[in-house]
Amino acid sequence: MESRTGFAVGGTAHAEPVSVPELLARSRTLCTPPLRATVARLAAPMDTVAAYHFGWIDRDGTAVEGDGGKAVRPALALLSAQAAGAAAEVGVPGGVAVELVHNFSLLHDDLMDGDETRRHRATAWTVFGPAQAILVGDALATLGTEVLLDAGDTGGASPADAARAVRLLTTATRHLIDGQAMDVAFEQRDSVTVAECLEMEGGKTAALLAAASAIGAVLAGADDKVSGALQRYGHHLGLAFQAVDDLLGIWGATEVTGKPHWGDLRQRKKSLPVAAALAEGGAASRRLAEELADPKGRGEEPEPELAARAALIEEAGGRAWTQEEARRQHTTALAALDEVPMSDAVREHFVALAEFVVVRER
Amino acid sequence: MESRTGFAVGGTAHAEPVSVPELLARSRTLCTPPLRATVARLAAPMDTVAAYHFGWIDRDGTAVEGDGGKAVRPALALLSAQAAGAAAEVGVPGGVAVELVHNFSLLHDDLMDGDETRRHRATAWTVFGPAQAILVGDALATLGTEVLLDAGDTGGASPADAARAVRLLTTATRHLIDGQAMDVAFEQRDSVTVAECLEMEGGKTAALLAAASAIGAVLAGADDKVSGALQRYGHHLGLAFQAVDDLLGIWGATEVTGKPHWGDLRQRKKSLPVAAALAEGGAASRRLAEELADPKGRGEEPEPELAARAALIEEAGGRAWTQEEARRQHTTALAALDEVPMSDAVREHFVALAEFVVVRER
């Protein structure tokens, strides 16, 4: 059978998921085939570089068994179409488009940040060179727009709604770039304020989750009130996610040892717990500021020194503040859902996905 | 007074230009202010990096007197609006958008190619670092889409025509990226075919000139027949421009000495004269192929050796073929204009701009 999106949909795809794993599986089932077909439009060798980056092939070109990531953003896009009363399939071009933009940013960020691994694999720029990482990133961002315009041309959405979806995604992309620019600039500084940190994370993490949470609804013709509320859900969910990520970046345990790895402290990353601790102003806060301003030993601190620094951050209230911040943002995200009339099943899925995104252990 | 585009337009801007310098001056007068206002939307420090790249400030932030380039693409965008019977001002968002995409590609290409100067100035990545060049390029591409959507939202164009313009620009951007990807891949090879070279140049140079030549007409609501013919004009004009550029890359005289600089030969660039000479197959052609396959002395050939290589290319017919190719493409570009009903004045401007683009000496 043929869905409104123009993508063939199996008969079982309409069965309503009842769990987060099922929600994510549905999102991969519906979005991965059109995502792969879209990426296959790229001229060689960019198609290969992109397939490697997405985890579909290894560096020798051999197909890899794997699901290419959790697909949370596409799952939100599908749910948002349902929130607007449409079939999940109407959100598919939105899910594909946000995944393309997300991966554009990963390709460019890994290169800018000099990161050599991602999800236990060598990053694309280390395998294929910086030029390919730049080019393929550029191409994926462009494809994101094309996929949405295609939906408008082939009847998956009205042309006007497709254009609104392009606007939503384009604005999010620019906020994403602004966030990455702030993050790059932070590396040259000893400290940042909580407000600066939240603004950076609002761009780098929350903007695309906000777009993902509304893009299916926009494609389904939802009005600005519905789209705005769903964006707020995604925005605050993104900030909650990032607060948790920042906590795990310091106190998260490694999978091997089960002990904290202090990774973000090693890199002197200006994350929320650090910014909050620096803002507190007490004795531990001032001691932390002195240590971070000291260029000596940067990046080479021994384990006990990093553990002591983590204790300083905790003493200055950075850990508790960030835990509270994650709860606040999570609550605000859920409150935004109340502004949108939707079926109980869809609302439960949004709530469950939020829980899944915020409650992680490493 | 306020034009249909929402940009304020001076009373004299409506006077019809009679010469190419006047055409280009009008294009700068109409497009540079909105271009600068759009770039100013970027978060710091990206706004500074972009302003430096466009030539509006020097590396210390001091304002620079200058016009920021010839503005051929915006001039084509304005003319194409007129070709569709609209005021030149209707093409302004299109002119701004193509200039944004053009400069996105320059920022990224300079970094990928390792080019340290452009128009006698240090390239942005050498001044501000690779991360800023990547980020600002990404941001300019995104702004290109935003400017067109803005035109649809503020009445400069109908929303449907704005979406068509986004599609036109997005498709051109992807061809631009494909062309650059081919160019990067060519660097690893000893030879390329004429067809490969034309395909690369069709993407890297012609795609955006084609979009520029039609985007004003699309914003003005022209049908696909008019838009298609104007795109063909721009496409063939781009190929003619690149053929001339390839000739100048080998036999162009330096401004200082007046003697050929053999620049592209020094870099062993696979340009049209080289590809055509390699395809010819005679004695000179075979000798050229041997030299280019020999890694010895690459990039360090003394002047007389480069002069001898240029003579081989000429003997194998590469120079004459490329001159003929430039004429063919120029003629084909002008023929496409005949398919579009437009005023004699507008047609003469298209013809004059084509002459200006193709006839250069260095």
PDB file of N, CA and C in Angstrom, chain A residues 229-308:
ATOM      1  N   ALA A 229       3.516  24.801  20.587  1.00  0.00           N
ATOM      2  CA  ALA A 229       3.525  24.028  21.832  1.00  0.00           C
ATOM      3  C   ALA A 229       4.417  22.794  21.694  1.00  0.00           C
ATOM      4  N   LEU A 230       4.338  22.122  20.541  1.00  0.00           N
ATOM      5  CA  LEU A 230       5.182  20.938  20.333  1.00  0.00           C
ATOM      6  C   LEU A 230       6.656  21.327  20.281  1.00  0.00           C
ATOM      7  N   GLN A 231       6.942  22.499  19.693  1.00  0.00           N
ATOM      8  CA  GLN A 231       8.331  22.968  19.689  1.00  0.00           C
ATOM      9  C   GLN A 231       8.815  23.219  21.113  1.00  0.00           C
ATOM     10  N   ARG A 232       7.934  23.792  21.949  1.00  0.00           N
ATOM     11  CA  ARG A 232       8.348  24.042  23.337  1.00  0.00           C
ATOM     12  C   ARG A 232       8.626  22.725  24.062  1.00  0.00           C
ATOM     13  N   TYR A 233       7.765  21.722  23.804  1.00  0.00           N
ATOM     14  CA  TYR A 233       8.030  20.383  24.368  1.00  0.00           C
ATOM     15  C   TYR A 233       9.446  19.935  23.973  1.00  0.00           C
ATOM     16  N   GLY A 234       9.755  20.004  22.693  1.00  0.00           N
ATOM     17  CA  GLY A 234      11.051  19.518  22.207  1.00  0.00           C
ATOM     18  C   GLY A 234      12.213  20.365  22.715  1.00  0.00           C
ATOM     19  N   HIS A 235      11.989  21.667  22.816  1.00  0.00           N
ATOM     20  CA  HIS A 235      13.042  22.572  23.302  1.00  0.00           C
ATOM     21  C   HIS A 235      13.417  22.246  24.748  1.00  0.00           C
ATOM     22  N   HIS A 236      12.393  22.129  25.603  1.00  0.00           N
ATOM     23  CA  HIS A 236      12.690  21.856  27.012  1.00  0.00           C
ATOM     24  C   HIS A 236      13.191  20.426  27.205  1.00  0.00           C
ATOM     25  N   LEU A 237      12.671  19.505  26.388  1.00  0.00           N
ATOM     26  CA  LEU A 237      13.193  18.137  26.423  1.00  0.00           C
ATOM     27  C   LEU A 237      14.683  18.142  26.061  1.00  0.00           C
ATOM     28  N   GLY A 238      15.043  18.942  25.062  1.00  0.00           N
ATOM     29  CA  GLY A 238      16.446  19.046  24.651  1.00  0.00           C
ATOM     30  C   GLY A 238      17.315  19.592  25.775  1.00  0.00           C
ATOM     31  N   LEU A 239      16.813  20.599  26.484  1.00  0.00           N
ATOM     32  CA  LEU A 239      17.591  21.171  27.592  1.00  0.00           C
ATOM     33  C   LEU A 239      17.705  20.173  28.744  1.00  0.00           C
ATOM     34  N   ALA A 240      16.627  19.401  28.994  1.00  0.00           N
ATOM     35  CA  ALA A 240      16.685  18.367  30.034  1.00  0.00           C
ATOM     36  C   ALA A 240      17.702  17.302  29.640  1.00  0.00           C
ATOM     37  N   PHE A 241      17.624  16.869  28.386  1.00  0.00           N
ATOM     38  CA  PHE A 241      18.566  15.874  27.862  1.00  0.00           C
ATOM     39  C   PHE A 241      19.996  16.348  28.062  1.00  0.00           C
ATOM     40  N   GLN A 242      20.252  17.619  27.723  1.00  0.00           N
ATOM     41  CA  GLN A 242      21.619  18.123  27.780  1.00  0.00           C
ATOM     42  C   GLN A 242      22.104  18.260  29.220  1.00  0.00           C
ATOM     43  N   ALA A 243      21.187  18.639  30.129  1.00  0.00           N
ATOM     44  CA  ALA A 243      21.574  18.716  31.547  1.00  0.00           C
ATOM     45  C   ALA A 243      22.009  17.337  32.039  1.00  0.00           C
ATOM     46  N   VAL A 244      21.236  16.310  31.659  1.00  0.00           N
ATOM     47  CA  VAL A 244      21.599  14.937  32.047  1.00  0.00           C
ATOM     48  C   VAL A 244      22.927  14.560  31.402  1.00  0.00           C
ATOM     49  N   ASP A 245      23.087  14.926  30.143  1.00  0.00           N
ATOM     50  CA  ASP A 245      24.324  14.618  29.428  1.00  0.00           C
ATOM     51  C   ASP A 245      25.526  15.279  30.115  1.00  0.00           C
ATOM     52  N   ASP A 246      25.315  16.509  30.571  1.00  0.00           N
ATOM     53  CA  ASP A 246      26.402  17.225  31.255  1.00  0.00           C
ATOM     54  C   ASP A 246      26.749  16.551  32.577  1.00  0.00           C
ATOM     55  N   LEU A 247      25.726  16.048  33.291  1.00  0.00           N
ATOM     56  CA  LEU A 247      25.985  15.309  34.537  1.00  0.00           C
ATOM     57  C   LEU A 247      26.772  14.036  34.239  1.00  0.00           C
ATOM     58  N   LEU A 248      26.332  13.302  33.205  1.00  0.00           N
ATOM     59  CA  LEU A 248      27.015  12.053  32.846  1.00  0.00           C
ATOM     60  C   LEU A 248      28.430  12.320  32.341  1.00  0.00           C
ATOM     61  N   GLY A 249      28.621  13.494  31.739  1.00  0.00           N
ATOM     62  CA  GLY A 249      29.944  13.850  31.219  1.00  0.00           C
ATOM     63  C   GLY A 249      30.973  13.968  32.337  1.00  0.00           C
ATOM     64  N   ILE A 250      30.512  14.243  33.537  1.00  0.00           N
ATOM     65  CA  ILE A 250      31.429  14.310  34.683  1.00  0.00           C
ATOM     66  C   ILE A 250      31.340  13.048  35.539  1.00  0.00           C
ATOM     67  N   TRP A 251      30.106  12.696  35.951  1.00  0.00           N
ATOM     68  CA  TRP A 251      29.960  11.603  36.927  1.00  0.00           C
ATOM     69  C   TRP A 251      29.514  10.284  36.314  1.00  0.00           C
ATOM     70  N   GLY A 252      29.324  10.268  34.980  1.00  0.00           N
ATOM     71  CA  GLY A 252      28.901   9.025  34.330  1.00  0.00           C
ATOM     72  C   GLY A 252      29.974   7.959  34.473  1.00  0.00           C
ATOM     73  N   ALA A 253      29.539   6.703  34.664  1.00  0.00           N
ATOM     74  CA  ALA A 253      30.488   5.600  34.840  1.00  0.00           C
ATOM     75  C   ALA A 253      30.872   5.025  33.482  1.00  0.00           C
ATOM     76  N   THR A 254      32.104   4.554  33.362  1.00  0.00           N
ATOM     77  CA  THR A 254      32.485   3.901  32.113  1.00  0.00           C
ATOM     78  C   THR A 254      31.846   2.519  32.076  1.00  0.00           C
ATOM     79  N   GLU A 255      31.605   2.036  30.851  1.00  0.00           N
ATOM     80  CA  GLU A 255      30.962   0.729  30.724  1.00  0.00           C
ATOM     81  C   GLU A 255      31.883  -0.375  31.213  1.00  0.00           C
ATOM     82  N   VAL A 256      33.188  -0.151  31.111  1.00  0.00           N
ATOM     83  CA  VAL A 256      34.138  -1.204  31.471  1.00  0.00           C
ATOM     84  C   VAL A 256      34.352  -1.264  32.984  1.00  0.00           C
ATOM     85  N   THR A 257      34.693  -0.125  33.590  1.00  0.00           N
ATOM     86  CA  THR A 257      35.083  -0.145  35.006  1.00  0.00           C
ATOM     87  C   THR A 257      33.928   0.127  35.948  1.00  0.00           C
ATOM     88  N   GLY A 258      32.844   0.751  35.435  1.00  0.00           N
ATOM     89  CA  GLY A 258      31.762   1.135  36.328  1.00  0.00           C
ATOM     90  C   GLY A 258      32.128   2.323  37.200  1.00  0.00           C
ATOM     91  N   LYS A 259      33.342   2.892  36.995  1.00  0.00           N
ATOM     92  CA  LYS A 259      33.757   4.057  37.778  1.00  0.00           C
ATOM     93  C   LYS A 259      33.601   5.337  36.951  1.00  0.00           C
ATOM     94  N   PRO A 260      33.439   6.496  37.610  1.00  0.00           N
ATOM     95  CA  PRO A 260      33.316   7.762  36.883  1.00  0.00           C
ATOM     96  C   PRO A 260      34.549   7.989  36.010  1.00  0.00           C
ATOM     97  N   HIS A 261      34.341   8.588  34.812  1.00  0.00           N
ATOM     98  CA  HIS A 261      35.495   8.800  33.916  1.00  0.00           C
ATOM     99  C   HIS A 261      35.942  10.259  33.891  1.00  0.00           C
ATOM    100  N   TRP A 262      35.130  11.181  34.492  1.00  0.00           N
ATOM    101  CA  TRP A 262      35.511  12.601  34.565  1.00  0.00           C
ATOM    102  C   TRP A 262      35.863  13.179  33.186  1.00  0.00           C
ATOM    103  N   GLY A 263      35.265  12.609  32.114  1.00  0.00           N
ATOM    104  CA  GLY A 263      35.676  12.981  30.745  1.00  0.00           C
ATOM    105  C   GLY A 263      35.615  14.476  30.455  1.00  0.00           C
ATOM    106  N   ASP A 264      34.491  15.108  30.808  1.00  0.00           N
ATOM    107  CA  ASP A 264      34.358  16.534  30.493  1.00  0.00           C
ATOM    108  C   ASP A 264      35.326  17.387  31.318  1.00  0.00           C
ATOM    109  N   LEU A 265      35.694  16.887  32.506  1.00  0.00           N
ATOM    110  CA  LEU A 265      36.642  17.649  33.333  1.00  0.00           C
ATOM    111  C   LEU A 265      38.034  17.603  32.717  1.00  0.00           C
ATOM    112  N   ARG A 266      38.368  16.443  32.190  1.00  0.00           N
ATOM    113  CA  ARG A 266      39.655  16.275  31.517  1.00  0.00           C
ATOM    114  C   ARG A 266      39.788  17.307  30.382  1.00  0.00           C
ATOM    115  N   GLN A 267      38.691  17.508  29.639  1.00  0.00           N
ATOM    116  CA  GLN A 267      38.714  18.476  28.517  1.00  0.00           C
ATOM    117  C   GLN A 267      38.418  19.906  28.968  1.00  0.00           C
ATOM    118  N   ARG A 268      38.205  20.099  30.288  1.00  0.00           N
ATOM    119  CA  ARG A 268      37.810  21.417  30.832  1.00  0.00           C
ATOM    120  C   ARG A 268      36.609  21.994  30.082  1.00  0.00           C
ATOM    121  N   LYS A 269      35.641  21.137  29.796  1.00  0.00           N
ATOM    122  CA  LYS A 269      34.450  21.561  29.070  1.00  0.00           C
ATOM    123  C   LYS A 269      33.586  22.453  29.961  1.00  0.00           C
ATOM    124  N   LYS A 270      33.079  23.537  29.392  1.00  0.00           N
ATOM    125  CA  LYS A 270      32.233  24.451  30.172  1.00  0.00           C
ATOM    126  C   LYS A 270      30.795  23.965  30.121  1.00  0.00           C
ATOM    127  N   SER A 271      30.492  22.953  30.912  1.00  0.00           N
ATOM    128  CA  SER A 271      29.136  22.418  30.916  1.00  0.00           C
ATOM    129  C   SER A 271      28.358  23.022  32.081  1.00  0.00           C
ATOM    130  N   LEU A 272      27.071  22.670  32.158  1.00  0.00           N
ATOM    131  CA  LEU A 272      26.186  23.288  33.159  1.00  0.00           C
ATOM    132  C   LEU A 272      26.659  23.129  34.606  1.00  0.00           C
ATOM    133  N   PRO A 273      27.078  21.935  35.031  1.00  0.00           N
ATOM    134  CA  PRO A 273      27.502  21.820  36.439  1.00  0.00           C
ATOM    135  C   PRO A 273      28.658  22.757  36.758  1.00  0.00           C
ATOM    136  N   VAL A 274      29.564  22.909  35.836  1.00  0.00           N
ATOM    137  CA  VAL A 274      30.712  23.799  36.047  1.00  0.00           C
ATOM    138  C   VAL A 274      30.244  25.257  36.109  1.00  0.00           C
ATOM    139  N   ALA A 275      29.409  25.649  35.147  1.00  0.00           N
ATOM    140  CA  ALA A 275      28.915  27.033  35.117  1.00  0.00           C
ATOM    141  C   ALA A 275      28.129  27.350  36.390  1.00  0.00           C
ATOM    142  N   ALA A 276      27.294  26.410  36.837  1.00  0.00           N
ATOM    143  CA  ALA A 276      26.491  26.628  38.039  1.00  0.00           C
ATOM    144  C   ALA A 276      27.389  26.716  39.275  1.00  0.00           C
ATOM    145  N   ALA A 277      28.413  25.871  39.334  1.00  0.00           N
ATOM    146  CA  ALA A 277      29.334  25.899  40.478  1.00  0.00           C
ATOM    147  C   ALA A 277      30.111  27.215  40.502  1.00  0.00           C
ATOM    148  N   LEU A 278      30.536  27.671  39.327  1.00  0.00           N
ATOM    149  CA  LEU A 278      31.284  28.937  39.266  1.00  0.00           C
ATOM    150  C   LEU A 278      30.409  30.119  39.681  1.00  0.00           C
ATOM    151  N   ALA A 279      29.106  30.016  39.420  1.00  0.00           N
ATOM    152  CA  ALA A 279      28.192  31.126  39.733  1.00  0.00           C
ATOM    153  C   ALA A 279      27.883  31.207  41.222  1.00  0.00           C
ATOM    154  N   GLU A 280      28.119  30.109  41.954  1.00  0.00           N
ATOM    155  CA  GLU A 280      27.701  30.041  43.357  1.00  0.00           C
ATOM    156  C   GLU A 280      28.494  30.997  44.240  1.00  0.00           C
ATOM    157  N   GLY A 281      29.808  31.118  43.992  1.00  0.00           N
ATOM    158  CA  GLY A 281      30.587  32.187  44.627  1.00  0.00           C
ATOM    159  C   GLY A 281      31.188  31.881  45.985  1.00  0.00           C
ATOM    160  N   GLY A 282      30.920  30.711  46.563  1.00  0.00           N
ATOM    161  CA  GLY A 282      31.500  30.361  47.861  1.00  0.00           C
ATOM    162  C   GLY A 282      32.957  29.915  47.729  1.00  0.00           C
ATOM    163  N   ALA A 283      33.472  29.350  48.805  1.00  0.00           N
ATOM    164  CA  ALA A 283      34.888  28.969  48.853  1.00  0.00           C
ATOM    165  C   ALA A 283      35.229  27.928  47.780  1.00  0.00           C
ATOM    166  N   ALA A 284      34.401  26.866  47.680  1.00  0.00           N
ATOM    167  CA  ALA A 284      34.666  25.813  46.694  1.00  0.00           C
ATOM    168  C   ALA A 284      34.566  26.377  45.277  1.00  0.00           C
ATOM    169  N   SER A 285      33.612  27.282  45.083  1.00  0.00           N
ATOM    170  CA  SER A 285      33.413  27.905  43.773  1.00  0.00           C
ATOM    171  C   SER A 285      34.646  28.721  43.367  1.00  0.00           C
ATOM    172  N   ARG A 286      35.177  29.476  44.329  1.00  0.00           N
ATOM    173  CA  ARG A 286      36.346  30.308  44.029  1.00  0.00           C
ATOM    174  C   ARG A 286      37.582  29.444  43.763  1.00  0.00           C
ATOM    175  N   ARG A 287      37.703  28.367  44.531  1.00  0.00           N
ATOM    176  CA  ARG A 287      38.832  27.449  44.333  1.00  0.00           C
ATOM    177  C   ARG A 287      38.748  26.829  42.933  1.00  0.00           C
ATOM    178  N   LEU A 288      37.545  26.448  42.511  1.00  0.00           N
ATOM    179  CA  LEU A 288      37.326  25.873  41.177  1.00  0.00           C
ATOM    180  C   LEU A 288      37.724  26.880  40.093  1.00  0.00           C
ATOM    181  N   ALA A 289      37.317  28.142  40.279  1.00  0.00           N
ATOM    182  CA  ALA A 289      37.640  29.179  39.292  1.00  0.00           C
ATOM    183  C   ALA A 289      39.153  29.341  39.159  1.00  0.00           C
ATOM    184  N   GLU A 290      39.846  29.295  40.306  1.00  0.00           N
ATOM    185  CA  GLU A 290      41.317  29.407  40.265  1.00  0.00           C
ATOM    186  C   GLU A 290      41.928  28.256  39.476  1.00  0.00           C
ATOM    187  N   GLU A 291      41.452  27.051  39.768  1.00  0.00           N
ATOM    188  CA  GLU A 291      42.009  25.873  39.074  1.00  0.00           C
ATOM    189  C   GLU A 291      41.779  25.955  37.563  1.00  0.00           C
ATOM    190  N   LEU A 292      40.574  26.393  37.174  1.00  0.00           N
ATOM    191  CA  LEU A 292      40.259  26.424  35.735  1.00  0.00           C
ATOM    192  C   LEU A 292      41.001  27.539  35.013  1.00  0.00           C
ATOM    193  N   ALA A 293      41.393  28.582  35.762  1.00  0.00           N
ATOM    194  CA  ALA A 293      42.134  29.685  35.147  1.00  0.00           C
ATOM    195  C   ALA A 293      43.618  29.358  35.024  1.00  0.00           C
ATOM    196  N   ASP A 294      44.039  28.277  35.676  1.00  0.00           N
ATOM    197  CA  ASP A 294      45.458  27.912  35.697  1.00  0.00           C
ATOM    198  C   ASP A 294      45.779  27.037  34.488  1.00  0.00           C
ATOM    199  N   PRO A 295      46.588  27.534  33.579  1.00  0.00           N
ATOM    200  CA  PRO A 295      46.859  26.746  32.374  1.00  0.00           C
ATOM    201  C   PRO A 295      47.705  25.503  32.658  1.00  0.00           C
ATOM    202  N   LYS A 296      48.342  25.453  33.852  1.00  0.00           N
ATOM    203  CA  LYS A 296      49.265  24.360  34.164  1.00  0.00           C
ATOM    204  C   LYS A 296      48.538  23.014  34.187  1.00  0.00           C
ATOM    205  N   GLY A 297      49.113  22.045  33.519  1.00  0.00           N
ATOM    206  CA  GLY A 297      48.581  20.684  33.575  1.00  0.00           C
ATOM    207  C   GLY A 297      47.308  20.463  32.782  1.00  0.00           C
ATOM    208  N   ARG A 298      46.881  21.479  32.037  1.00  0.00           N
ATOM    209  CA  ARG A 298      45.632  21.383  31.263  1.00  0.00           C
ATOM    210  C   ARG A 298      45.608  20.123  30.390  1.00  0.00           C
ATOM    211  N   GLY A 299      44.584  19.314  30.575  1.00  0.00           N
ATOM    212  CA  GLY A 299      44.434  18.105  29.768  1.00  0.00           C
ATOM    213  C   GLY A 299      45.287  16.947  30.242  1.00  0.00           C
ATOM    214  N   GLU A 300      46.123  17.200  31.261  1.00  0.00           N
ATOM    215  CA  GLU A 300      47.003  16.117  31.733  1.00  0.00           C
ATOM    216  C   GLU A 300      46.833  15.868  33.223  1.00  0.00           C
ATOM    217  N   GLU A 301      45.710  16.370  33.782  1.00  0.00           N
ATOM    218  CA  GLU A 301      45.500  16.193  35.212  1.00  0.00           C
ATOM    219  C   GLU A 301      45.381  14.705  35.546  1.00  0.00           C
ATOM    220  N   PRO A 302      46.063  14.246  36.607  1.00  0.00           N
ATOM    221  CA  PRO A 302      45.896  12.853  37.029  1.00  0.00           C
ATOM    222  C   PRO A 302      44.503  12.629  37.615  1.00  0.00           C
ATOM    223  N   GLU A 303      44.098  11.373  37.624  1.00  0.00           N
ATOM    224  CA  GLU A 303      42.768  10.950  38.080  1.00  0.00           C
ATOM    225  C   GLU A 303      42.361  11.572  39.426  1.00  0.00           C
ATOM    226  N   PRO A 304      43.228  11.496  40.465  1.00  0.00           N
ATOM    227  CA  PRO A 304      42.801  12.036  41.765  1.00  0.00           C
ATOM    228  C   PRO A 304      42.514  13.538  41.711  1.00  0.00           C
ATOM    229  N   GLU A 305      43.251  14.263  40.881  1.00  0.00           N
ATOM    230  CA  GLU A 305      43.024  15.699  40.750  1.00  0.00           C
ATOM    231  C   GLU A 305      41.641  15.967  40.128  1.00  0.00           C
ATOM    232  N   LEU A 306      41.286  15.132  39.140  1.00  0.00           N
ATOM    233  CA  LEU A 306      39.971  15.291  38.499  1.00  0.00           C
ATOM    234  C   LEU A 306      38.853  14.934  39.469  1.00  0.00           C
ATOM    235  N   ALA A 307      39.083  13.903  40.278  1.00  0.00           N
ATOM    236  CA  ALA A 307      38.083  13.514  41.278  1.00  0.00           C
ATOM    237  C   ALA A 307      37.895  14.635  42.300  1.00  0.00           C
ATOM    238  N   ALA A 308      39.001  15.275  42.680  1.00  0.00           N
ATOM    239  CA  ALA A 308      38.927  16.390  43.630  1.00  0.00           C
ATOM    240  C   ALA A 308      38.169  17.563  43.010  1.00  0.00           C
TER     241      ALA A 308
END
